[in-house]
Tab-separated table of C-alpha atoms in Angstrom:
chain	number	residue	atom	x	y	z
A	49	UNK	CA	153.310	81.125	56.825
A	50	UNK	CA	149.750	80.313	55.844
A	51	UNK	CA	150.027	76.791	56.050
A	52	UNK	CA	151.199	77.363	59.710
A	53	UNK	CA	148.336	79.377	60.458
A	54	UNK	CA	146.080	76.720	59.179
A	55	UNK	CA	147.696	74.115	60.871
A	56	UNK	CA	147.263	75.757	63.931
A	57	UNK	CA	143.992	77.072	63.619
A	58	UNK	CA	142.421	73.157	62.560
A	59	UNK	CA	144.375	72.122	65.787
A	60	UNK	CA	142.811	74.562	68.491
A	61	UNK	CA	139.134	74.356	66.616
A	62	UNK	CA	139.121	70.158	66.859
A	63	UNK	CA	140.274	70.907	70.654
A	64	UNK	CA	137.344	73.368	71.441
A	65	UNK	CA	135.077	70.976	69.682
A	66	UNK	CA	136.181	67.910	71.597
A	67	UNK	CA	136.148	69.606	75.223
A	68	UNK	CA	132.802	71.027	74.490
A	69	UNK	CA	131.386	67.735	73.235
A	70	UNK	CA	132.949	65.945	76.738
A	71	UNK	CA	131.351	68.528	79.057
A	72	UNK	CA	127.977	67.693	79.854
A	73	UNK	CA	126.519	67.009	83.576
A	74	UNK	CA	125.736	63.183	84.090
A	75	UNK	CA	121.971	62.046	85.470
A	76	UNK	CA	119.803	59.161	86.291
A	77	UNK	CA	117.151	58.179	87.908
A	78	UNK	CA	116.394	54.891	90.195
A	79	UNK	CA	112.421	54.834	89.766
A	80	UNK	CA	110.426	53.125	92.189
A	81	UNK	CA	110.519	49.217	93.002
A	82	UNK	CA	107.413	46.912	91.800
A	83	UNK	CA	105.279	45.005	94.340
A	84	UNK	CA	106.699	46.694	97.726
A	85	UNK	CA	104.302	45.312	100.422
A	86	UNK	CA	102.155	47.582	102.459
A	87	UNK	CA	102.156	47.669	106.168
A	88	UNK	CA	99.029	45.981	107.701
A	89	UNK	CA	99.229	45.588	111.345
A	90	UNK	CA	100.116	47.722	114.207
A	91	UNK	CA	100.332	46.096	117.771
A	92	UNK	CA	100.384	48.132	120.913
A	93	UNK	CA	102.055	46.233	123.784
A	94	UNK	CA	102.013	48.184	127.364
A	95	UNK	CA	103.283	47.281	130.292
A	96	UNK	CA	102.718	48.845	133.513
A	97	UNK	CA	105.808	50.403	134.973
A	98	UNK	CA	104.860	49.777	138.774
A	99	UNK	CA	102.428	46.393	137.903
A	100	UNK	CA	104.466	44.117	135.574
A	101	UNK	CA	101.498	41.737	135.342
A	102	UNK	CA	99.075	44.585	133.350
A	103	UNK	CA	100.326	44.272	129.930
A	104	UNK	CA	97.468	45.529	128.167
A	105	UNK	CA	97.250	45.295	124.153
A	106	UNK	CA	95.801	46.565	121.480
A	107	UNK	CA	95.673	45.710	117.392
A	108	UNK	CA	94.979	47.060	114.246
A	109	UNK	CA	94.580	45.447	111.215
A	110	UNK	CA	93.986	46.888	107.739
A	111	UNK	CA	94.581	43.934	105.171
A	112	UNK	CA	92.955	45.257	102.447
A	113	UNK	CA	95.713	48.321	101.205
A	114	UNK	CA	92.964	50.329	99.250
A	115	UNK	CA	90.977	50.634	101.854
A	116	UNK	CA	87.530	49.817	100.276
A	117	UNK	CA	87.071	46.824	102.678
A	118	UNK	CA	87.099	48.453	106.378
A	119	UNK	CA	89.738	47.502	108.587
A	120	UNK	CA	89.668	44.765	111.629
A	121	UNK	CA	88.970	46.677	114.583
A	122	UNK	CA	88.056	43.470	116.839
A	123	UNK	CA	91.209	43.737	119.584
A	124	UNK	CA	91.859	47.661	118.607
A	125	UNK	CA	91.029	48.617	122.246
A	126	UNK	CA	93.739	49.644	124.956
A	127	UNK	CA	92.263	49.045	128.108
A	128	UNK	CA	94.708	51.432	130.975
A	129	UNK	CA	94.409	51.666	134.932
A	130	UNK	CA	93.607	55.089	135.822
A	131	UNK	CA	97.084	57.239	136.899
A	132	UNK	CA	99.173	54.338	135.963
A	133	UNK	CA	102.341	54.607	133.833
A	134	UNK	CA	102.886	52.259	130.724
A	135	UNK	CA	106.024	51.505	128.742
A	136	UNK	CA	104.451	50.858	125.016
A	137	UNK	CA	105.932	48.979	122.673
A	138	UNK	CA	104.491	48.958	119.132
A	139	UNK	CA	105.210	46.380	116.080
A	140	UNK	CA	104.609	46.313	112.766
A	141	UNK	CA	103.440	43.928	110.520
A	142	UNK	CA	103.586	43.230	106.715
A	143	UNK	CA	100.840	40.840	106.249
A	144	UNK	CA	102.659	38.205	108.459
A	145	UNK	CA	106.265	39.663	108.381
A	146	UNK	CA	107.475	41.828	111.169
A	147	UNK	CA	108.478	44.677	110.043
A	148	UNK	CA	109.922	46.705	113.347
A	149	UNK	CA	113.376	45.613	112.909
A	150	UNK	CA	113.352	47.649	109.271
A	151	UNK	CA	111.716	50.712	110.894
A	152	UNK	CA	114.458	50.587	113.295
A	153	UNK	CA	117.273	50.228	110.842
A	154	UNK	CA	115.466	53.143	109.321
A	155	UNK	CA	114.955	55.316	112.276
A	156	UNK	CA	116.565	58.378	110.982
A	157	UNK	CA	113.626	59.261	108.797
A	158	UNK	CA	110.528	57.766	110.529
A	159	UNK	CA	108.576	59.055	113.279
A	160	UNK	CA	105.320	57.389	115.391
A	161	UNK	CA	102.859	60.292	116.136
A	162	UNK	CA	99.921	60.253	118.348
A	163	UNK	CA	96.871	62.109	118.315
A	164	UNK	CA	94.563	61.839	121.537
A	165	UNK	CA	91.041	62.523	121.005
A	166	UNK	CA	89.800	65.491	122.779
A	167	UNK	CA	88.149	64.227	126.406
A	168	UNK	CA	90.782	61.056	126.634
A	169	UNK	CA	92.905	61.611	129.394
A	170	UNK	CA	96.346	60.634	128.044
A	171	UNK	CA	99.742	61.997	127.310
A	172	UNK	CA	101.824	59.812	124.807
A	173	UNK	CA	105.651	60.291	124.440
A	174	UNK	CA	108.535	59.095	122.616
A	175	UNK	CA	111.051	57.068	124.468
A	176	UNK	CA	113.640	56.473	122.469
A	177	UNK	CA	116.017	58.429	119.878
A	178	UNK	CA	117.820	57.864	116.598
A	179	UNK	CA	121.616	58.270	115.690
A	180	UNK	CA	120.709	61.818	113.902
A	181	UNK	CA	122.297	64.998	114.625
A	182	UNK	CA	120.893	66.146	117.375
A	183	UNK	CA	119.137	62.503	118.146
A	184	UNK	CA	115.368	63.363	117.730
A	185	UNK	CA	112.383	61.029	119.253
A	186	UNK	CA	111.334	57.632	117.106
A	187	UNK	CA	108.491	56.212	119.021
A	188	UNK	CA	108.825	52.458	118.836
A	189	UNK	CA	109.306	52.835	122.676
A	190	UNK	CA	106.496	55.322	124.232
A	191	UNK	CA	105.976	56.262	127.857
A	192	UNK	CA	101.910	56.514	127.915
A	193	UNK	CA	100.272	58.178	131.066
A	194	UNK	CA	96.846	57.499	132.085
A	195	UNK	CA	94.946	60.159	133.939
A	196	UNK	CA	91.439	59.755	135.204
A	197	UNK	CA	88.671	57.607	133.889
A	198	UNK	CA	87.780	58.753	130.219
A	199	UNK	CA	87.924	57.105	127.511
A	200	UNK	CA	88.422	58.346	123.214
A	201	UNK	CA	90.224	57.405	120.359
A	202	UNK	CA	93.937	57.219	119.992
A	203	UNK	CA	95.366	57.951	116.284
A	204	UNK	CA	98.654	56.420	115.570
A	205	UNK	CA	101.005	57.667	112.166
A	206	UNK	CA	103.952	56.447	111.401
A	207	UNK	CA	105.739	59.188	109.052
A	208	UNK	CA	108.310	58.714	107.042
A	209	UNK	CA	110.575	61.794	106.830
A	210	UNK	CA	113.536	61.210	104.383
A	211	UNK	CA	116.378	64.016	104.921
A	212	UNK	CA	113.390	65.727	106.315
A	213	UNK	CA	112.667	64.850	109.809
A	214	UNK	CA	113.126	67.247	112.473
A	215	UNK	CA	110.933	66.156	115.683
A	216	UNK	CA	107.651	66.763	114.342
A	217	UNK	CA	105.185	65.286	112.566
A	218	UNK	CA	104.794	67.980	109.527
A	219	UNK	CA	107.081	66.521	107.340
A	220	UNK	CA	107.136	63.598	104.527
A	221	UNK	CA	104.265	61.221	103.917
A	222	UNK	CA	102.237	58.337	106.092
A	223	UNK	CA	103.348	54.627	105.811
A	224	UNK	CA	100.676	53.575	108.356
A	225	UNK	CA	97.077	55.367	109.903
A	226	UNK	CA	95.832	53.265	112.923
A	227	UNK	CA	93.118	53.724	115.173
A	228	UNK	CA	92.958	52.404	118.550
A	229	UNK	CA	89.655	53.284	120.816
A	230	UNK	CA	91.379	53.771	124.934
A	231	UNK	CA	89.354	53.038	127.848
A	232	UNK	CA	90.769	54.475	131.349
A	233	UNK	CA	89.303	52.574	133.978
B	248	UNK	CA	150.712	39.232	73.655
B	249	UNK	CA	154.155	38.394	75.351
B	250	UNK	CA	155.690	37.346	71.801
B	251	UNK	CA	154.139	40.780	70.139
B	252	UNK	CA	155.726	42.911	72.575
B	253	UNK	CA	159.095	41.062	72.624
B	254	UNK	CA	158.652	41.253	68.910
B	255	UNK	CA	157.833	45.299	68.651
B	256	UNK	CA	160.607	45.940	71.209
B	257	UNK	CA	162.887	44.191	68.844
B	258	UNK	CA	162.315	45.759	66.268
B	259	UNK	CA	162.223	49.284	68.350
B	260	UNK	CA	166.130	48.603	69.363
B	261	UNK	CA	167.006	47.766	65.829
B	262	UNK	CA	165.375	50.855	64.631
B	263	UNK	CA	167.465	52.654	67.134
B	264	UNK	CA	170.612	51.107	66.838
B	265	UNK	CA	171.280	51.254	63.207
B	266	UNK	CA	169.771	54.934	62.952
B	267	UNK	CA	171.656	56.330	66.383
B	268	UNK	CA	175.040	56.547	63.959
B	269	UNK	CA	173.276	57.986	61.185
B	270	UNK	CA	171.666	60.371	62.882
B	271	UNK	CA	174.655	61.904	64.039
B	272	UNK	CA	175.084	63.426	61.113
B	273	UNK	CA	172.145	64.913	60.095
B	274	UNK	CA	170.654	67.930	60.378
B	275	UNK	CA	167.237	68.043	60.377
B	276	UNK	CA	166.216	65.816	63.446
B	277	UNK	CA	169.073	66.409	65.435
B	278	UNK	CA	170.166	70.218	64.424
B	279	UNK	CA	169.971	72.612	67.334
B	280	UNK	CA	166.528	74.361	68.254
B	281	UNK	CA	166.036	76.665	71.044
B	282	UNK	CA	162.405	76.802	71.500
B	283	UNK	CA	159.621	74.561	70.547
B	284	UNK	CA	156.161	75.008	71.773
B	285	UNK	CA	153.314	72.356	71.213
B	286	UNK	CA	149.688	72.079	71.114
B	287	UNK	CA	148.840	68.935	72.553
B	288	UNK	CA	145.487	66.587	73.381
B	289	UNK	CA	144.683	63.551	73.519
B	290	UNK	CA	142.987	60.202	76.114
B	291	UNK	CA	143.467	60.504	80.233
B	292	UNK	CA	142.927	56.681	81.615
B	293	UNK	CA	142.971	56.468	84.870
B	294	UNK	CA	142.932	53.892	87.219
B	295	UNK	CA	142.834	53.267	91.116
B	296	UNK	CA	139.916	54.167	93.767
B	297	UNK	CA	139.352	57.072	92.055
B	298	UNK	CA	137.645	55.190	89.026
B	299	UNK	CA	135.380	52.996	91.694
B	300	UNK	CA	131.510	52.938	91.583
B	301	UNK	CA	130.758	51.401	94.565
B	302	UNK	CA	128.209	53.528	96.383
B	303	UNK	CA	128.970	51.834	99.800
B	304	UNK	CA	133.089	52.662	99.209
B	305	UNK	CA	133.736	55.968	100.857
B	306	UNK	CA	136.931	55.729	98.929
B	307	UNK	CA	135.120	55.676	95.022
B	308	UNK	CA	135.883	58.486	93.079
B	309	UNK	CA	133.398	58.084	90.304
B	310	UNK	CA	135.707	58.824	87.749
B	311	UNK	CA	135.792	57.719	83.952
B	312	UNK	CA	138.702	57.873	81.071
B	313	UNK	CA	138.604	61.474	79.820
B	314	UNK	CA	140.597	63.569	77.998
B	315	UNK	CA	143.425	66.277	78.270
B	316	UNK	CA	144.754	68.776	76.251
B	317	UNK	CA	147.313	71.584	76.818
B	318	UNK	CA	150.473	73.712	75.893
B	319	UNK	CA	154.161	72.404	75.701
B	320	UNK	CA	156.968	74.273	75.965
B	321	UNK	CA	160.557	73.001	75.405
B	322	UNK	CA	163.808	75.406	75.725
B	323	UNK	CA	166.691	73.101	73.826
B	324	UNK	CA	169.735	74.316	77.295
B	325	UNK	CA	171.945	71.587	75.331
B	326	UNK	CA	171.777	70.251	71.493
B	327	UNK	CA	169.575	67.065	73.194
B	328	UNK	CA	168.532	67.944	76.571
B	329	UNK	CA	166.015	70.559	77.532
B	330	UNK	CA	163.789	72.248	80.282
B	331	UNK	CA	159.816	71.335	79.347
B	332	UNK	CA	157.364	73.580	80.881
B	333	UNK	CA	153.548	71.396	80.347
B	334	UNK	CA	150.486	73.873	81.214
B	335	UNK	CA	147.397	71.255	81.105
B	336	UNK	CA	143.454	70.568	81.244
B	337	UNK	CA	142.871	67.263	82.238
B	338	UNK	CA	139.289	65.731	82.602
B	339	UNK	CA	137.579	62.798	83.643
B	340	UNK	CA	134.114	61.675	82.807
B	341	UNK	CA	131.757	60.864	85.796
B	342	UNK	CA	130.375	56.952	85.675
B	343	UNK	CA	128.228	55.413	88.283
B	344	UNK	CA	125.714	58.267	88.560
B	345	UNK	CA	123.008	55.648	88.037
B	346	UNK	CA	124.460	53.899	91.494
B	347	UNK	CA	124.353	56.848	93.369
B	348	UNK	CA	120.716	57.001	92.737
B	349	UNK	CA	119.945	53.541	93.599
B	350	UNK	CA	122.070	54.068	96.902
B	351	UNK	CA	119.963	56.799	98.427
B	352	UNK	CA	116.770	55.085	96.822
B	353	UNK	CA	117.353	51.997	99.068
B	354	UNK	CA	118.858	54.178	101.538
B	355	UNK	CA	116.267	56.432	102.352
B	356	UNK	CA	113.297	54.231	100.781
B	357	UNK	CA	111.572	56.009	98.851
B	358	UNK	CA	109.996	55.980	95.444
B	359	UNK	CA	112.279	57.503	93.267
B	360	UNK	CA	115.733	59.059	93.809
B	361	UNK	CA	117.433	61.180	90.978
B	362	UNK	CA	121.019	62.209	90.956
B	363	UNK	CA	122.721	65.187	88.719
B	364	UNK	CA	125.909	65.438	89.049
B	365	UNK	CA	127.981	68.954	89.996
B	366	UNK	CA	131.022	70.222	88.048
B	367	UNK	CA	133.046	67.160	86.848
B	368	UNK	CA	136.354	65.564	88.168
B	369	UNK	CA	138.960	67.624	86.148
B	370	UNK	CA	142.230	68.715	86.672
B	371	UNK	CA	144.568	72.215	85.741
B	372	UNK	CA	148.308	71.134	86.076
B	373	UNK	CA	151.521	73.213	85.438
B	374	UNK	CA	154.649	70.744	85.408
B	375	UNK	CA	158.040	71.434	84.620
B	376	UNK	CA	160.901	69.262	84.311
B	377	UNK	CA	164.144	67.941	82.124
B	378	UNK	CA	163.684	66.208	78.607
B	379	UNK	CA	165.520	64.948	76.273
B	380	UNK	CA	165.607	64.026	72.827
B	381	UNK	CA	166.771	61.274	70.632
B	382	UNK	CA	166.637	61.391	66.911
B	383	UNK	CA	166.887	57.858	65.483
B	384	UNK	CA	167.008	58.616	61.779
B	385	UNK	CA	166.514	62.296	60.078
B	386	UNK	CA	162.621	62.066	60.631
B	387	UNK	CA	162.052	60.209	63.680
B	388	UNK	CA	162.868	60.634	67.165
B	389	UNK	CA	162.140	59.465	71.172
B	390	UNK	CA	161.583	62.512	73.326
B	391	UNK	CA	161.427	61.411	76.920
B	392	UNK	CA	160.240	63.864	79.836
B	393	UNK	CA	159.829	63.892	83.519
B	394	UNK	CA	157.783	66.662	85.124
B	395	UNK	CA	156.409	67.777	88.385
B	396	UNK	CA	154.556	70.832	89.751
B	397	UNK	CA	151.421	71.933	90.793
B	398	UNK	CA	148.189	70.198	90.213
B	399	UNK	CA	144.824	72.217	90.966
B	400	UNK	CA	142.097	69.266	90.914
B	401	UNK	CA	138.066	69.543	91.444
B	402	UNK	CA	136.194	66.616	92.392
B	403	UNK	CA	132.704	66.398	91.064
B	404	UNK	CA	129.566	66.696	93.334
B	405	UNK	CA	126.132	65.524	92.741
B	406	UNK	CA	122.524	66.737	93.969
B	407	UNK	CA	120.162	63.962	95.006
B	408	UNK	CA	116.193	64.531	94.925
B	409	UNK	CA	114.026	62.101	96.992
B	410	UNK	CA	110.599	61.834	95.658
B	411	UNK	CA	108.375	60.018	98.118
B	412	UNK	CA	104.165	59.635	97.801
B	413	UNK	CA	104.339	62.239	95.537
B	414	UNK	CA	106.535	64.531	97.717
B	415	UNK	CA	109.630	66.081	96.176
B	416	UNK	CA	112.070	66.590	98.707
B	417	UNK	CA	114.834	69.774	98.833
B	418	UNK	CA	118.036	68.210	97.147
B	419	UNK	CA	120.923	66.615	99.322
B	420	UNK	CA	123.920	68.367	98.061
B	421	UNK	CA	127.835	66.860	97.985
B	422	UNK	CA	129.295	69.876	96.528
B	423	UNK	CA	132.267	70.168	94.121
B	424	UNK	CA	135.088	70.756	95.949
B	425	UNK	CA	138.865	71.811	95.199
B	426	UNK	CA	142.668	70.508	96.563
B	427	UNK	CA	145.589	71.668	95.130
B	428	UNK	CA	148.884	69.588	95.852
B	429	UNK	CA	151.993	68.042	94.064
B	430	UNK	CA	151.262	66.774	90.899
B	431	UNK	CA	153.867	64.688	88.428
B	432	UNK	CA	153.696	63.435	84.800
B	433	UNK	CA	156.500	60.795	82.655
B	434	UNK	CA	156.891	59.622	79.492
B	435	UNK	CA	158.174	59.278	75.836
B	436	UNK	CA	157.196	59.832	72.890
B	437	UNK	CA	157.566	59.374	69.335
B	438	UNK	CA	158.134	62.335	67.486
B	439	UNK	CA	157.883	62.522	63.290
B	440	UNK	CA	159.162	65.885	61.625
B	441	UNK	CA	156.620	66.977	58.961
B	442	UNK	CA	158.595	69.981	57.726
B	443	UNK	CA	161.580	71.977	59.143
B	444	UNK	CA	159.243	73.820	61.604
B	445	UNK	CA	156.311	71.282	62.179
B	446	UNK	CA	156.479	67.749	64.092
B	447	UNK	CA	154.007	65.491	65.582
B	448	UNK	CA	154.354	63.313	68.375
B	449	UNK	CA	152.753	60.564	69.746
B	450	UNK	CA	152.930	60.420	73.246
B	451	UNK	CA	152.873	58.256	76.252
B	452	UNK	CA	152.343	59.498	80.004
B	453	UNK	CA	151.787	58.055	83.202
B	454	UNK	CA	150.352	61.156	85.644
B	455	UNK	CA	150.270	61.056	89.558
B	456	UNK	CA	148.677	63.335	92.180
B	457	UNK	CA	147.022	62.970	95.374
B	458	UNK	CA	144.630	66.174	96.592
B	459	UNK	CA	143.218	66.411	99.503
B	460	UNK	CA	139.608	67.537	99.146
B	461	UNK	CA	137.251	68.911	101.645
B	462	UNK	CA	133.987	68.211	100.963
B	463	UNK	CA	131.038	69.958	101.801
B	464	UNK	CA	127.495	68.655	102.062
B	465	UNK	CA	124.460	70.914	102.047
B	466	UNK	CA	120.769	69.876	103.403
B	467	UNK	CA	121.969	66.533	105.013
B	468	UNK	CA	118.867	66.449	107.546
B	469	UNK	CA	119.236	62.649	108.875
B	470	UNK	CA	122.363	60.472	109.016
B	471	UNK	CA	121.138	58.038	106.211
B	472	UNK	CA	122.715	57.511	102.631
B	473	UNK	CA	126.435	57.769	101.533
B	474	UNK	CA	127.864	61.208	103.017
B	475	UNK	CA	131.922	61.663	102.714
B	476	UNK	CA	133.271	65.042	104.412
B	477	UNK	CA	137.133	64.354	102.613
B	478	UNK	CA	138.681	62.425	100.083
B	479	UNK	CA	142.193	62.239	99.653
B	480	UNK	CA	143.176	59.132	96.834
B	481	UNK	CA	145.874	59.110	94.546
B	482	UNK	CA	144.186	60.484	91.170
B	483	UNK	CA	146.986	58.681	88.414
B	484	UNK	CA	146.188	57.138	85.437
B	485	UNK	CA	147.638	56.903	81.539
B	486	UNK	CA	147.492	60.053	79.101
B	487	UNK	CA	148.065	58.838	75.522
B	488	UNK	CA	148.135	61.949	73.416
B	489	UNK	CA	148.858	63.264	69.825
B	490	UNK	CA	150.971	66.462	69.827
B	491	UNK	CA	151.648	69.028	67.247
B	492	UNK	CA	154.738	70.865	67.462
B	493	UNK	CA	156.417	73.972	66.144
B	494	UNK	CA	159.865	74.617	66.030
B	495	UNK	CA	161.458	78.264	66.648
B	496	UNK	CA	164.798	79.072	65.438
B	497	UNK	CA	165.431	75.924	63.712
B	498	UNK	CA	169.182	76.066	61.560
């Protein structure tokens, strides 16, 4: 009768020990990616919804990524008719690659803001929407409105918002400051 | 290989053969018993979708080889042929984590991306079913079984944290999630009496079920990275386990 009891008792301890030793949660990490190259450029390319032969642009380019050299602010001037209407197109650039196809493929967590400098008579808005749930605004595609003859600086952001994006600009981190100057003639 | 196993199953019907008379007449082996219950534990294999790592498969299960262990039952209705009642734990390790962290890195682009996976991919079955017994000499014998019942399975979950320009995002959840369905288990084993009461067995199972799980993802903001609202893939696989067996009312 003992020697069942021991039996037994080895049996269910080397279980308990085994399914304790086998239940333990599983994690890993994938840590960031070496030498990911940093947006440069971003191109502003209106056109004027009524005139299709004002297609104003403007471009910003910061090649140095640490910013101790200042950027090239040579064309970063949007020159608008006053009370016209402008579809704007922007495009990215990574040093020489473009770069708006991937922000497109990625439009579910990025998001073009603009900030209009107080006295600049301009209303900027999102044109087009991403596949999210409800579809919120991207901003590769902007509607830009000129009112009367001002003229001010024009901060564009792109965000990136992953699994955080919800129509504002709050949330995630900046891939990409630029600065444009606006004249409204 | 071929040769080997043509070789081993050989030998195997020999074995048999000459030891089927013989064992006839003895008593040990073949003897009636009315009850013997069984501790038993052992390898789960499985095999299928459900042991697939590819992060861009909706149908992967993430599943490893594991291990099982429960409580056997038989009740001896005839001197060979009895009703097996098999109340199990089976689980399954979780491999591929690592790729479900590289998925929503690249998915989502960020800097880092660390998954943890939820519960594990386990299973609680209760199987009954006809078996039967076949003493080859006064020690040995093949016990063969075919079971079916219910089979209460969890899929494992994971949480995912994005960490972007020194942001930590909120976790994107796949939680565990439960099916219960039809579940079935066959096989044979060896079985080696130690004493009158005690007997080992070494046995060999193939296990089939196929839940239906409803899956539930928490704090999925954008439509970006692998999301999977059910999974319903045949979870079956190889047991190979060593059972320990006691005999009640043994003559």
């Amino acid at each position: 009768m003992k020697k069942n009891k021991i039996i037994l008792m080895t049996t269910v301890c080397a279980l308990l020990i085994f399914w304790s030793a086998c239940n333990k949660k599983e994690q890993a990490v994938a840590p960031p990616l070496p030498g990911n190259e940093p947006l440069t450029t971003m191109l502003l390319k209106a056109t004027n919804t009524t005139d299709p032969t004002d297609t104003p642009s403007a471009s910003w380019i910061e090649l140095d990524p640490t910013g101790a050299l200042p950027p090239d602010t040579t064309h970063a001037t949007l020159n608008l008719k006053k009370g016209a209407v402008y579809n704007v197109a922007i495009k990215l650039l990574d040093t020489l690659t473009d770069i708006t196809p991937e922000i497109q493929a990625r439009e579910n967590y990025h998001l073009f803001c603009f900030d209009v400098a107080t006295g600049l008579n301009l209303t900027c808005v999102q044109t087009d929407k991403d596949t999210n749930t409800p579809a919120l605004p991207i901003g590769l595609t902007d509607l830009f409105t000129a009112g009367n003859i001002s003229s001010g600086g024009l901060e564009v952001t792109l965000h990136h918002q992953p699994n955080v994006k919800n129509g504002t600009c709050a949330p995630g981190s900046i891939d990409l400051e630029a600065f444009f100057t606006v004249r409204i003639h | 290989m071929k040769k080997i196993s043509a070789g081993l199953l050989a030998i195997t019907i020999i074995i048999v053969t000459s030891n089927l008379a013989k064992a006839q007449d003895t008593k040990s082996a073949d003897s009636p018993t009315k009850w013997v219950i069984g501790i038993t534990g052992g390898i789960s294999s499985p095999s299928g979708n459900f042991t697939k790592t590819d992060y861009d498969n909706g149908l992967s299960g993430f599943a490893g080889s594991g291990y099982n262990m429960g409580i056997t039952s038989t009740w001896f209705i005839k001197k060979r042929f009895g009703i097996t009642v098999l109340a199990s734990y089976h689980h399954y390790s979780y491999q591929g984590i690592q790729n479900i962290a590289n998925g929503f890195h690249e998915a989502f682009d960020v800097d880092s991306a660390s998954a943890t996976t939820r519960s594990s991919n386990h299973s609680i079955n209760i199987l009954v079913g006809p078996a039967y017994s076949l003493p080859v000499s006064t020690k040995f014998s093949f016990d063969f079984r075919v079971l079916a019942g219910i089979v209460d399975a969890t899929l494992a979950g994971w949480d995912v944290v994005l960490t972007d320009a020194n942001i930590t995002h909120p976790a994107l959840t796949q939680n565990a999630s439960h099916a219960t369905t039809f579940g079935m288990q066959a096989g044979a084993a060896i079985k080696y009496n130690i004493t009158k009461q005690w007997a080992v067995l070494l046995n060999g199972d193939y296990f089939y079920s196929k839940p239906n799980f409803s899956i539930v993802n928490i704090d999925r903001n954008a439509n970006a990275g692998r999301e999977i609202t059910n999974y319903n893939q045949s979870i079956a696989g190889i047991n190979g386990n060593l059972t320990l067996a006691y005999y009640f009312k043994r003559k």
